Amino acid sequence: MTHNILYIHGFNSDKNSYCGNTLKNFFPQYNWILESFDLLDADATRHKIVHLLKQFEIDTVVSSSLGCIYNLFLKAVRSQNRPMVNKILINPCCFPSRELPKLDEIPYRALEYCEAMEFNIYHRHEENSPDKLFGIFAKNDELLHYHDFFVNTYGAADGSNCIWVEGGHSHLAEEVLRDSMQQAMAYFDKVEANRKPEAPKPPQTNLADPARPYHNPDPSKKPILYFDMDGTLVDFDSGKRRLDPVTRIKFNGCIDEAPHIFSLMDPMPGAIDAFIKLSKHFDVYILTTASWRNLTACDDKKVWVQRYFGRNADSPAYKRLIISHRKELNMGEFLIDDRPTKCGADKFTGTVIPFGPQNKLFPDWDSVLRYLLAEK
């Protein structure tokens, strides 16, 4: 299988950088992707890197100097069934918000981006781990000094994911780059060889079958029906699009922690009409989780429900909002959820209706209505 490697260059460099092309020439057995990035425009660079990760199914990201902050910032997996990419950091600039002001004419927006990335990496989202990181530090680096920080923050217990090499910041000898790359790849191979495979999860058995529509055995009673919010009633991505770029970077990988994001979202197509129709035949409730670290989430979800269903007692959602991280504790016949294995949905004692195109069985609200209202 081809091993795909993306190289992210440093400040005032591009895809023709000495480091990236030297490594490419030394290791032709890998498929190298060398691109130019505007490292002072974090929003554009982030989108370009994520696009390349998906396009080429990247296995390893090698980065130098300022490019390393983008490497640490990465949250994207290679695919649903593959882990986070390996990351090799060469003379990393771990806090560009401290280093860039030493240079002339750095846009203020660039510093805002850098501070947002640093907040995300070091204070908000624990994504990087020693088994996926390898640091290379020049003994005579005249610009940056983050070896001790790397060891204290990401160092493996035996110190095997960090090395000192001869040279300075901007130009390591060819043989130094070659030997460092070999050590890094050997480290990742050893980690994978020792990794214990995860035990397969048993299939969820309480999923609704669209080929067998529901028939109420007792029409005199309304069965209890729960609606998830994010990704089910609510178009979560619409809220993300309304955030400013700095906020998106600051909360990348944990976007549900962005203040007030839950009040910015649109309904999913057909969701409001479906809720109203189903409320006539079912005892309906909204059952949703709220980010524990987002202090505005609970209030914002209430604001959203009142905005789209009304505030008064005649609303079908009046006082029917339940916020819980343990959905299995709620008793009822049905739960409609876009994440049928999360937050206790897989332990729900009733029937789970897996919603959304990613779940295939019930891709939209029309399919849900056909299943639940087959008799109507």
GROMACS .gro file of N, CA and C in nm, residues 214-294:
model
  243
  214TYR      N    1  -4.411   0.112   1.127
  214TYR     CA    2  -4.469   0.099   1.261
  214TYR      C    3  -4.621   0.102   1.255
  215HIS      N    4  -4.681   0.017   1.336
  215HIS     CA    5  -4.827   0.016   1.354
  215HIS      C    6  -4.856   0.022   1.503
  216ASN      N    7  -4.929   0.122   1.544
  216ASN     CA    8  -4.959   0.142   1.686
  216ASN      C    9  -5.056   0.033   1.734
  217PRO      N   10  -5.014  -0.050   1.830
  217PRO     CA   11  -5.103  -0.157   1.876
  217PRO      C   12  -5.221  -0.105   1.959
  218ASP      N   13  -5.211   0.017   2.009
  218ASP     CA   14  -5.320   0.072   2.091
  218ASP      C   15  -5.342   0.218   2.049
  219PRO      N   16  -5.426   0.241   1.947
  219PRO     CA   17  -5.449   0.377   1.896
  219PRO      C   18  -5.501   0.476   2.000
  220SER      N   19  -5.549   0.425   2.113
  220SER     CA   20  -5.601   0.515   2.217
  220SER      C   21  -5.488   0.582   2.296
  221LYS      N   22  -5.365   0.534   2.277
  221LYS     CA   23  -5.250   0.589   2.350
  221LYS      C   24  -5.148   0.646   2.253
  222LYS      N   25  -5.084   0.751   2.296
  222LYS     CA   26  -4.977   0.810   2.217
  222LYS      C   27  -4.843   0.754   2.264
  223PRO      N   28  -4.772   0.682   2.180
  223PRO     CA   29  -4.640   0.633   2.219
  223PRO      C   30  -4.543   0.750   2.240
  224ILE      N   31  -4.446   0.733   2.329
  224ILE     CA   32  -4.346   0.837   2.355
  224ILE      C   33  -4.242   0.835   2.244
  225LEU      N   34  -4.217   0.952   2.187
  225LEU     CA   35  -4.123   0.968   2.077
  225LEU      C   36  -4.027   1.082   2.110
  226TYR      N   37  -3.896   1.052   2.108
  226TYR     CA   38  -3.793   1.151   2.136
  226TYR      C   39  -3.725   1.194   2.006
  227PHE      N   40  -3.695   1.323   1.997
  227PHE     CA   41  -3.622   1.381   1.884
  227PHE      C   42  -3.487   1.433   1.932
  228ASP      N   43  -3.382   1.386   1.872
  228ASP     CA   44  -3.253   1.450   1.893
  228ASP      C   45  -3.255   1.588   1.825
  229MET      N   46  -3.163   1.676   1.864
  229MET     CA   47  -3.158   1.808   1.800
  229MET      C   48  -3.049   1.818   1.693
  230ASP      N   49  -2.922   1.820   1.734
  230ASP     CA   50  -2.812   1.851   1.641
  230ASP      C   51  -2.797   1.741   1.536
  231GLY      N   52  -2.813   1.780   1.410
  231GLY     CA   53  -2.804   1.685   1.301
  231GLY      C   54  -2.933   1.612   1.274
  232THR      N   55  -3.037   1.638   1.355
  232THR     CA   56  -3.166   1.570   1.338
  232THR      C   57  -3.276   1.674   1.317
  233LEU      N   58  -3.310   1.748   1.421
  233LEU     CA   59  -3.399   1.862   1.404
  233LEU      C   60  -3.323   1.985   1.352
  234VAL      N   61  -3.196   1.992   1.388
  234VAL     CA   62  -3.117   2.114   1.366
  234VAL      C   63  -3.003   2.087   1.269
  235ASP      N   64  -2.982   2.179   1.177
  235ASP     CA   65  -2.870   2.172   1.082
  235ASP      C   66  -2.747   2.229   1.151
  236PHE      N   67  -2.667   2.143   1.212
  236PHE     CA   68  -2.552   2.187   1.290
  236PHE      C   69  -2.453   2.266   1.205
  237ASP      N   70  -2.432   2.222   1.081
  237ASP     CA   71  -2.334   2.289   0.995
  237ASP      C   72  -2.371   2.433   0.964
  238SER      N   73  -2.500   2.464   0.965
  238SER     CA   74  -2.542   2.601   0.937
  238SER      C   75  -2.492   2.696   1.046
  239GLY      N   76  -2.482   2.648   1.169
  239GLY     CA   77  -2.428   2.730   1.277
  239GLY      C   78  -2.278   2.751   1.261
  240LYS      N   79  -2.207   2.646   1.220
  240LYS     CA   80  -2.063   2.657   1.197
  240LYS      C   81  -2.032   2.763   1.093
  241ARG      N   82  -2.113   2.766   0.988
  241ARG     CA   83  -2.089   2.861   0.879
  241ARG      C   84  -2.108   3.005   0.924
  242ARG      N   85  -2.184   3.029   1.028
  242ARG     CA   86  -2.210   3.165   1.074
  242ARG      C   87  -2.105   3.215   1.174
  243LEU      N   88  -2.016   3.130   1.216
  243LEU     CA   89  -1.909   3.173   1.306
  243LEU      C   90  -1.800   3.245   1.228
  244ASP      N   91  -1.735   3.341   1.291
  244ASP     CA   92  -1.625   3.409   1.224
  244ASP      C   93  -1.504   3.315   1.216
  245PRO      N   94  -1.412   3.339   1.121
  245PRO     CA   95  -1.299   3.246   1.100
  245PRO      C   96  -1.214   3.222   1.224
  246VAL      N   97  -1.188   3.326   1.303
  246VAL     CA   98  -1.105   3.308   1.421
  246VAL      C   99  -1.172   3.214   1.521
  247THR      N  100  -1.303   3.228   1.539
  247THR     CA  101  -1.375   3.140   1.631
  247THR      C  102  -1.375   2.997   1.580
  248ARG      N  103  -1.391   2.979   1.447
  248ARG     CA  104  -1.386   2.843   1.391
  248ARG      C  105  -1.252   2.778   1.417
  249ILE      N  106  -1.145   2.854   1.409
  249ILE     CA  107  -1.012   2.799   1.435
  249ILE      C  108  -0.995   2.771   1.584
  250LYS      N  109  -1.037   2.863   1.665
  250LYS     CA  110  -1.021   2.849   1.811
  250LYS      C  111  -1.090   2.724   1.862
  251PHE      N  112  -1.205   2.689   1.805
  251PHE     CA  113  -1.282   2.575   1.853
  251PHE      C  114  -1.284   2.461   1.752
  252ASN      N  115  -1.188   2.457   1.662
  252ASN     CA  116  -1.181   2.349   1.565
  252ASN      C  117  -1.168   2.214   1.637
  253GLY      N  118  -1.249   2.117   1.595
  253GLY     CA  119  -1.246   1.987   1.661
  253GLY      C  120  -1.332   1.980   1.784
  254CYS      N  121  -1.377   2.094   1.833
  254CYS     CA  122  -1.467   2.099   1.949
  254CYS      C  123  -1.562   2.217   1.926
  255ILE      N  124  -1.615   2.224   1.803
  255ILE     CA  125  -1.692   2.342   1.762
  255ILE      C  126  -1.818   2.358   1.845
  256ASP      N  127  -1.866   2.249   1.907
  256ASP     CA  128  -1.986   2.262   1.990
  256ASP      C  129  -1.958   2.338   2.120
  257GLU      N  130  -1.832   2.374   2.144
  257GLU     CA  131  -1.799   2.455   2.261
  257GLU      C  132  -1.796   2.604   2.230
  258ALA      N  133  -1.815   2.641   2.103
  258ALA     CA  134  -1.815   2.783   2.066
  258ALA      C  135  -1.937   2.851   2.127
  259PRO      N  136  -1.920   2.961   2.198
  259PRO     CA  137  -2.033   3.028   2.263
  259PRO      C  138  -2.143   3.066   2.163
  260HIS      N  139  -2.266   3.032   2.199
  260HIS     CA  140  -2.388   3.071   2.126
  260HIS      C  141  -2.404   3.003   1.990
  261ILE      N  142  -2.322   2.905   1.957
  261ILE     CA  143  -2.336   2.840   1.827
  261ILE      C  144  -2.473   2.773   1.812
  262PHE      N  145  -2.529   2.723   1.923
  262PHE     CA  146  -2.655   2.650   1.912
  262PHE      C  147  -2.774   2.742   1.885
  263SER      N  148  -2.756   2.871   1.900
  263SER     CA  149  -2.864   2.965   1.869
  263SER      C  150  -2.857   3.013   1.725
  264LEU      N  151  -2.753   2.972   1.652
  264LEU     CA  152  -2.731   3.023   1.516
  264LEU      C  153  -2.778   2.928   1.407
  265MET      N  154  -2.832   2.814   1.443
  265MET     CA  155  -2.855   2.707   1.347
  265MET      C  156  -2.993   2.712   1.285
  266ASP      N  157  -3.001   2.664   1.161
  266ASP     CA  158  -3.128   2.650   1.089
  266ASP      C  159  -3.188   2.512   1.118
  267PRO      N  160  -3.318   2.497   1.100
  267PRO     CA  161  -3.377   2.362   1.109
  267PRO      C  162  -3.332   2.276   0.991
  268MET      N  163  -3.328   2.147   1.011
  268MET     CA  164  -3.306   2.055   0.900
  268MET      C  165  -3.427   2.062   0.807
  269PRO      N  166  -3.407   2.042   0.677
  269PRO     CA  167  -3.521   2.047   0.584
  269PRO      C  168  -3.633   1.951   0.625
  270GLY      N  169  -3.752   2.005   0.641
  270GLY     CA  170  -3.868   1.924   0.675
  270GLY      C  171  -3.883   1.893   0.822
  271ALA      N  172  -3.788   1.936   0.907
  271ALA     CA  173  -3.790   1.896   1.047
  271ALA      C  174  -3.907   1.955   1.124
  272ILE      N  175  -3.934   2.083   1.105
  272ILE     CA  176  -4.041   2.149   1.182
  272ILE      C  177  -4.176   2.089   1.148
  273ASP      N  178  -4.204   2.073   1.019
  273ASP     CA  179  -4.332   2.015   0.978
  273ASP      C  180  -4.345   1.872   1.028
  274ALA      N  181  -4.235   1.796   1.024
  274ALA     CA  182  -4.240   1.657   1.070
  274ALA      C  183  -4.269   1.651   1.219
  275PHE      N  184  -4.207   1.738   1.297
  275PHE     CA  185  -4.231   1.740   1.442
  275PHE      C  186  -4.378   1.770   1.471
  276ILE      N  187  -4.433   1.869   1.402
  276ILE     CA  188  -4.573   1.907   1.426
  276ILE      C  189  -4.667   1.793   1.387
  277LYS      N  190  -4.642   1.729   1.272
  277LYS     CA  191  -4.726   1.616   1.230
  277LYS      C  192  -4.719   1.501   1.329
  278LEU      N  193  -4.600   1.468   1.372
  278LEU     CA  194  -4.583   1.355   1.463
  278LEU      C  195  -4.638   1.386   1.602
  279SER      N  196  -4.641   1.513   1.640
  279SER     CA  197  -4.693   1.550   1.773
  279SER      C  198  -4.843   1.520   1.785
  280LYS      N  199  -4.912   1.505   1.675
  280LYS     CA  200  -5.055   1.474   1.678
  280LYS      C  201  -5.081   1.327   1.707
  281HIS      N  202  -4.979   1.244   1.687
  281HIS     CA  203  -4.997   1.099   1.703
  281HIS      C  204  -4.904   1.038   1.807
  282PHE      N  205  -4.806   1.117   1.855
  282PHE     CA  206  -4.710   1.066   1.951
  282PHE      C  207  -4.694   1.167   2.066
  283ASP      N  208  -4.650   1.117   2.179
  283ASP     CA  209  -4.616   1.202   2.292
  283ASP      C  210  -4.470   1.245   2.271
  284VAL      N  211  -4.450   1.363   2.216
  284VAL     CA  212  -4.319   1.402   2.164
  284VAL      C  213  -4.238   1.480   2.268
  285TYR      N  214  -4.107   1.456   2.262
  285TYR     CA  215  -4.010   1.529   2.345
  285TYR      C  216  -3.883   1.551   2.263
  286ILE      N  217  -3.812   1.655   2.295
  286ILE     CA  218  -3.681   1.680   2.237
  286ILE      C  219  -3.577   1.636   2.339
  287LEU      N  220  -3.494   1.540   2.299
  287LEU     CA  221  -3.394   1.482   2.388
  287LEU      C  222  -3.256   1.507   2.327
  288THR      N  223  -3.179   1.594   2.389
  288THR     CA  224  -3.053   1.636   2.329
  288THR      C  225  -2.944   1.646   2.435
  289THR      N  226  -2.820   1.640   2.389
  289THR     CA  227  -2.707   1.666   2.477
  289THR      C  228  -2.661   1.810   2.458
  290ALA      N  229  -2.583   1.860   2.552
  290ALA     CA  230  -2.525   1.994   2.540
  290ALA      C  231  -2.381   1.987   2.587
  291SER      N  232  -2.293   2.048   2.512
  291SER     CA  233  -2.152   2.045   2.547
  291SER      C  234  -2.130   2.089   2.692
  292TRP      N  235  -2.060   2.006   2.768
  292TRP     CA  236  -2.039   2.033   2.910
  292TRP      C  237  -1.956   2.159   2.932
  293ARG      N  238  -1.869   2.192   2.833
  293ARG     CA  239  -1.779   2.306   2.849
  293ARG      C  240  -1.833   2.433   2.783
  294ASN      N  241  -1.950   2.424   2.722
  294ASN     CA  242  -2.011   2.541   2.660
  294ASN      C  243  -2.119   2.595   2.753
   0.00000   0.00000   0.00000
